[in-house]
Short mmCIF file of C-alpha atoms in Angstrom, two decimals:
data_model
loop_
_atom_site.label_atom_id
_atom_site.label_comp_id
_atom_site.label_asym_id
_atom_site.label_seq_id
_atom_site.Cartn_x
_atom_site.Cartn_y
_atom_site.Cartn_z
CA UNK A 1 -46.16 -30.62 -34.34
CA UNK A 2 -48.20 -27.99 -33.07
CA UNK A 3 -48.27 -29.83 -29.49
CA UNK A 4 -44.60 -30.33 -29.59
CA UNK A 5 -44.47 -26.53 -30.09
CA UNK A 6 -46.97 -25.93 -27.46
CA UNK A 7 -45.49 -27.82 -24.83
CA UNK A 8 -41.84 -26.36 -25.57
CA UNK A 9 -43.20 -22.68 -25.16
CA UNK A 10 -45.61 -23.39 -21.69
CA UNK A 11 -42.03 -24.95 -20.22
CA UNK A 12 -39.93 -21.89 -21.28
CA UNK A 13 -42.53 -19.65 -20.25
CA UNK A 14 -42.32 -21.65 -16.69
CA UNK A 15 -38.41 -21.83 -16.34
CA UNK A 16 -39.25 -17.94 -17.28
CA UNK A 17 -41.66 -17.34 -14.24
CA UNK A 18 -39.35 -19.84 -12.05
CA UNK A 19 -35.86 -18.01 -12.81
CA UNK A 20 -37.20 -14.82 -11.67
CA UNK A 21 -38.61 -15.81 -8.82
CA UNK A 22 -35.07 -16.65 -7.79
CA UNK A 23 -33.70 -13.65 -6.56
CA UNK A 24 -34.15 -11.54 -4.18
CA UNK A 25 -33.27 -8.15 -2.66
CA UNK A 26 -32.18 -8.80 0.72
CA UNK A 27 -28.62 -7.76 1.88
CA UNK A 28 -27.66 -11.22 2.88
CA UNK A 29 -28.00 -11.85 -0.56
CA UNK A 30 -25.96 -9.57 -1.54
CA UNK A 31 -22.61 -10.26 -0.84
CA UNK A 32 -20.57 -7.29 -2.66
CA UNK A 33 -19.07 -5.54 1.20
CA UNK A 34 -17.97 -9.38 1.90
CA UNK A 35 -18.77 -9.26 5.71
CA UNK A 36 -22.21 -11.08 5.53
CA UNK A 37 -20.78 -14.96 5.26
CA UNK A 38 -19.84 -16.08 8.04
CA UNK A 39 -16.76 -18.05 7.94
CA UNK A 40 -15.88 -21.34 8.20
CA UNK A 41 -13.89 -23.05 10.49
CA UNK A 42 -10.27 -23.30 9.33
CA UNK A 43 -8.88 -20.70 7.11
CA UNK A 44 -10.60 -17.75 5.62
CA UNK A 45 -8.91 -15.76 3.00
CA UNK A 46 -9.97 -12.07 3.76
CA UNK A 47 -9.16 -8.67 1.91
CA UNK A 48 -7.43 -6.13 3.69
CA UNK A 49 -10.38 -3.88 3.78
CA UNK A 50 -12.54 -5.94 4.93
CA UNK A 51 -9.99 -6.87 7.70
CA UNK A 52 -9.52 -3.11 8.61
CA UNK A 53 -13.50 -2.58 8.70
CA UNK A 54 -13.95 -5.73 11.17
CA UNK A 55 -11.27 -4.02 13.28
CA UNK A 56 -13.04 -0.90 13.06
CA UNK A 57 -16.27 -2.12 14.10
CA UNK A 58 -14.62 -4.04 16.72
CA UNK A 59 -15.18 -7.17 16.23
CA UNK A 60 -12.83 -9.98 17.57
CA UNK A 61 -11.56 -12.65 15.13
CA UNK A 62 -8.20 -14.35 14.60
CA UNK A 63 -6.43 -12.76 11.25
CA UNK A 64 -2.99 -14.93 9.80
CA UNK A 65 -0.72 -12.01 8.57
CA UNK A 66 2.17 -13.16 6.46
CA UNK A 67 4.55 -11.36 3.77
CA UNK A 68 5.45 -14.05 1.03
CA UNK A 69 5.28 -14.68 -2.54
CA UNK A 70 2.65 -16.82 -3.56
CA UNK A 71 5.03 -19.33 -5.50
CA UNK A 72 6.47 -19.61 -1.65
CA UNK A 73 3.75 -19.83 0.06
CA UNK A 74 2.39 -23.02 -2.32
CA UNK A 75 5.53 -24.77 -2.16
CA UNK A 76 5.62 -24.38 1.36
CA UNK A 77 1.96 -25.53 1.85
CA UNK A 78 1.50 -22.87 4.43
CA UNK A 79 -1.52 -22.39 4.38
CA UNK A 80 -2.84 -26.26 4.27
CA UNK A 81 -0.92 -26.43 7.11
CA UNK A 82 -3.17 -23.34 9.39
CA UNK A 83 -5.84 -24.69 7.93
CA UNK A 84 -5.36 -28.66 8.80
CA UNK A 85 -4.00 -27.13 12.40
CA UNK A 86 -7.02 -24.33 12.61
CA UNK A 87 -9.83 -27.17 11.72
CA UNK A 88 -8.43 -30.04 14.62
CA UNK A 89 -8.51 -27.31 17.15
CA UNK A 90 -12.38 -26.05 15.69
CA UNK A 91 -11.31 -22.56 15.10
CA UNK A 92 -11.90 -19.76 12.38
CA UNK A 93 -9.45 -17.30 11.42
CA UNK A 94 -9.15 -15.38 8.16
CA UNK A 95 -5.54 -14.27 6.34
CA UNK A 96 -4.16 -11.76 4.45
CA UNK A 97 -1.05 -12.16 2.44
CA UNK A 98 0.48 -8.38 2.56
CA UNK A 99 3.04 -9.19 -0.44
CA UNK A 100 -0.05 -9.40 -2.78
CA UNK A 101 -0.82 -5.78 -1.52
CA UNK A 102 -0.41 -2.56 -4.30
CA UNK A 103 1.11 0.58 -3.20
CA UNK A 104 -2.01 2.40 -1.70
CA UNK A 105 -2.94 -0.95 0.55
CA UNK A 106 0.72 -1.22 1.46
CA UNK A 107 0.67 2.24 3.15
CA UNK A 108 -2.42 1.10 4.94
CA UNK A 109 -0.27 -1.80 6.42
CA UNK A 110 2.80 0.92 7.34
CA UNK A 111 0.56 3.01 9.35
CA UNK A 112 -1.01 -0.14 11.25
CA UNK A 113 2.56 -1.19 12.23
CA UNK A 114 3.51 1.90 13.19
CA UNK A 115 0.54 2.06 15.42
CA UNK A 116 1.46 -1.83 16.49
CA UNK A 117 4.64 -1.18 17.22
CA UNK A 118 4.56 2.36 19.69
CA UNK A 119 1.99 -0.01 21.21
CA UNK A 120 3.44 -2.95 21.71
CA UNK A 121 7.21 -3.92 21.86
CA UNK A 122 8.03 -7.54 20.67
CA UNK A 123 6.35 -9.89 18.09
CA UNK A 124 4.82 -7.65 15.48
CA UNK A 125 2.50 -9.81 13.04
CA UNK A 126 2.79 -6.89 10.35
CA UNK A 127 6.88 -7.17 10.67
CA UNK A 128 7.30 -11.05 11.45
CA UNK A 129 3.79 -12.31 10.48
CA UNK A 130 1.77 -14.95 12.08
CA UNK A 131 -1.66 -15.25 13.88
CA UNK A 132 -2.84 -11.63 15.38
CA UNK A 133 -6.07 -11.31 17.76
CA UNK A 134 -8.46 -8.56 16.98
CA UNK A 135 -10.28 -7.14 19.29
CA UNK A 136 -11.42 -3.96 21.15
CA UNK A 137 -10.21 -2.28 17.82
CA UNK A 138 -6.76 -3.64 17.96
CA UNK A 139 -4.54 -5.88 16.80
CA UNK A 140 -2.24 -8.02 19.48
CA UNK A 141 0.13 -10.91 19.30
CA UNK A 142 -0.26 -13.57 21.83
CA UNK A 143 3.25 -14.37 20.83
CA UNK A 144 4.17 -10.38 22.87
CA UNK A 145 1.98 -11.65 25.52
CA UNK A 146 3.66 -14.85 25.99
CA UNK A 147 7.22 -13.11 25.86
CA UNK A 148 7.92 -15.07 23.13
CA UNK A 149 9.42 -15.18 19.12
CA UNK A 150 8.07 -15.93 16.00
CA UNK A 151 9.62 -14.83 12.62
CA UNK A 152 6.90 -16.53 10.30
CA UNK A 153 8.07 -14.22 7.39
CA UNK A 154 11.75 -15.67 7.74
CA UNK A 155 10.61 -19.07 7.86
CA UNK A 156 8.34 -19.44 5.14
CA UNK A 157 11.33 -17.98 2.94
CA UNK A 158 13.75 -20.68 4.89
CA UNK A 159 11.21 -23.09 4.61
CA UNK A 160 10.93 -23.21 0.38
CA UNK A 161 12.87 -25.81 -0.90
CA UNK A 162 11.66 -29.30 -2.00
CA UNK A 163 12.00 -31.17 1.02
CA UNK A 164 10.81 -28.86 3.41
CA UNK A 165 7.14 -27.97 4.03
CA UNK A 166 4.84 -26.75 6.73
CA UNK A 167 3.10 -30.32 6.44
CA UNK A 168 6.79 -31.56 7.99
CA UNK A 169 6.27 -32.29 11.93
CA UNK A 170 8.87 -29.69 12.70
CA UNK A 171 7.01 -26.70 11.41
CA UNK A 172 3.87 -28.05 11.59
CA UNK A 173 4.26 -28.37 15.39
CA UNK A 174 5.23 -24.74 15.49
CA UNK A 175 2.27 -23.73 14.00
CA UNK A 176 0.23 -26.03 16.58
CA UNK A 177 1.94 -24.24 19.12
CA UNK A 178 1.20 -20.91 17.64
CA UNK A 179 -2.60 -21.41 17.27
CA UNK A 180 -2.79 -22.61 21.27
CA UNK A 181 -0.85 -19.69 22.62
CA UNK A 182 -3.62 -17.62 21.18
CA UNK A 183 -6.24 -20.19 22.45
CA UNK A 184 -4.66 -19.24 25.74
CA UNK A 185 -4.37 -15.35 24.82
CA UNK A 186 -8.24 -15.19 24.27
CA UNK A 187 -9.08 -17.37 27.29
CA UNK A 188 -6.77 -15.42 29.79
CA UNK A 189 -8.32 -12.62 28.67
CA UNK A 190 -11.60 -13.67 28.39
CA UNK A 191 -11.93 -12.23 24.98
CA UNK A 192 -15.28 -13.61 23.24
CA UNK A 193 -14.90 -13.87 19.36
CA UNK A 194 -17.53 -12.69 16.60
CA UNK A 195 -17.56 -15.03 14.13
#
């Protein structure tokens, strides 16, 4: 009995010593400012804040903007779709889903599309949503540099019925498209990202 006893408390007491040991200090550790993972490739879900501070520090990522309810957005399988289309091309980007936003974040966005659009005429991901390019403190559409449309908001509201999906080779080709005009946005402008 009294080894039984003995042996129980020496392997608490080394989980004890082990358990501690465990932790440490080190900011990559700690993950509370969530800017120290680097993401992987495919979608990245990303708050708003920490979207504005990567701008602010200008670094150079892709961001998916989008204004949807969630019920429409997992009907639609939106985001399976970027992410599917994201991962065959090997590229990151992170979203944001501005409908989920509360009051305070949501004049955050208005101010950024203001600034977008006495930019910028054309495609404005805050207005129509869709895949922006940060960089050089900025956000720009490839979709205004390619003098073309894109009215993601509209569609994913279009697109939410039973039979229709961004998994269907209609819209998924549209969002092929969309991911290689920004290919071709960062490589005519030679813009290196900072994943």
């Amino acid at each position: 009995m009294r080894k039984r006893t003995l042996l129980t408390l020496i392997a608490a007491s080394v989980l004890l010593v082990l358990s501690a040991c465990g932790g440490t200090d080190s900011v990559a550790e700690d993950k509370s400012d969530g800017t120290t993972d680097k993401p992987e490739v495919g979608l990245n879900e990303i708050t708003l804040d920490d979207m504005i501070t990567k701008k602010d520090n200008n670094e150079a990522f892709y961001v998916l903007i989008y204004d949807a309810k969630k019920e429409y957005v997992k009907n639609t399988k939106l985001l399976e779709a970027y992410d599917k289309a994201l991962k065959n091309k090997d590229m990151t980007a992170f979203y944001v889903n501005l409908n989920t936003l509360d009051d305070e974040k949501r004049q955050k966005v208005d101010v950024m599309r203001e600034e977008y659009s006495n930019r910028i005429s054309g495609h404005n991901p805050f207005e129509d949503g869709g895949i922006a390019v940060v960089h050089e403190g900025q956000f720009n559409s490839a979709f205004a540099y390619q003098g073309s449309a894109w009215n993601l908001n509209t569609i994913i509201g279009d697109a939410n019925t039973e039979s229709n999906t961004f998994s269907d080779d209609d819209l998924y080709n549209a969002v092929e498209k969309e991911i290689q005009y920004n290919i071709d946005y960062i490589n005519d402008q030679e813009i290196e990202l900072t994943y």
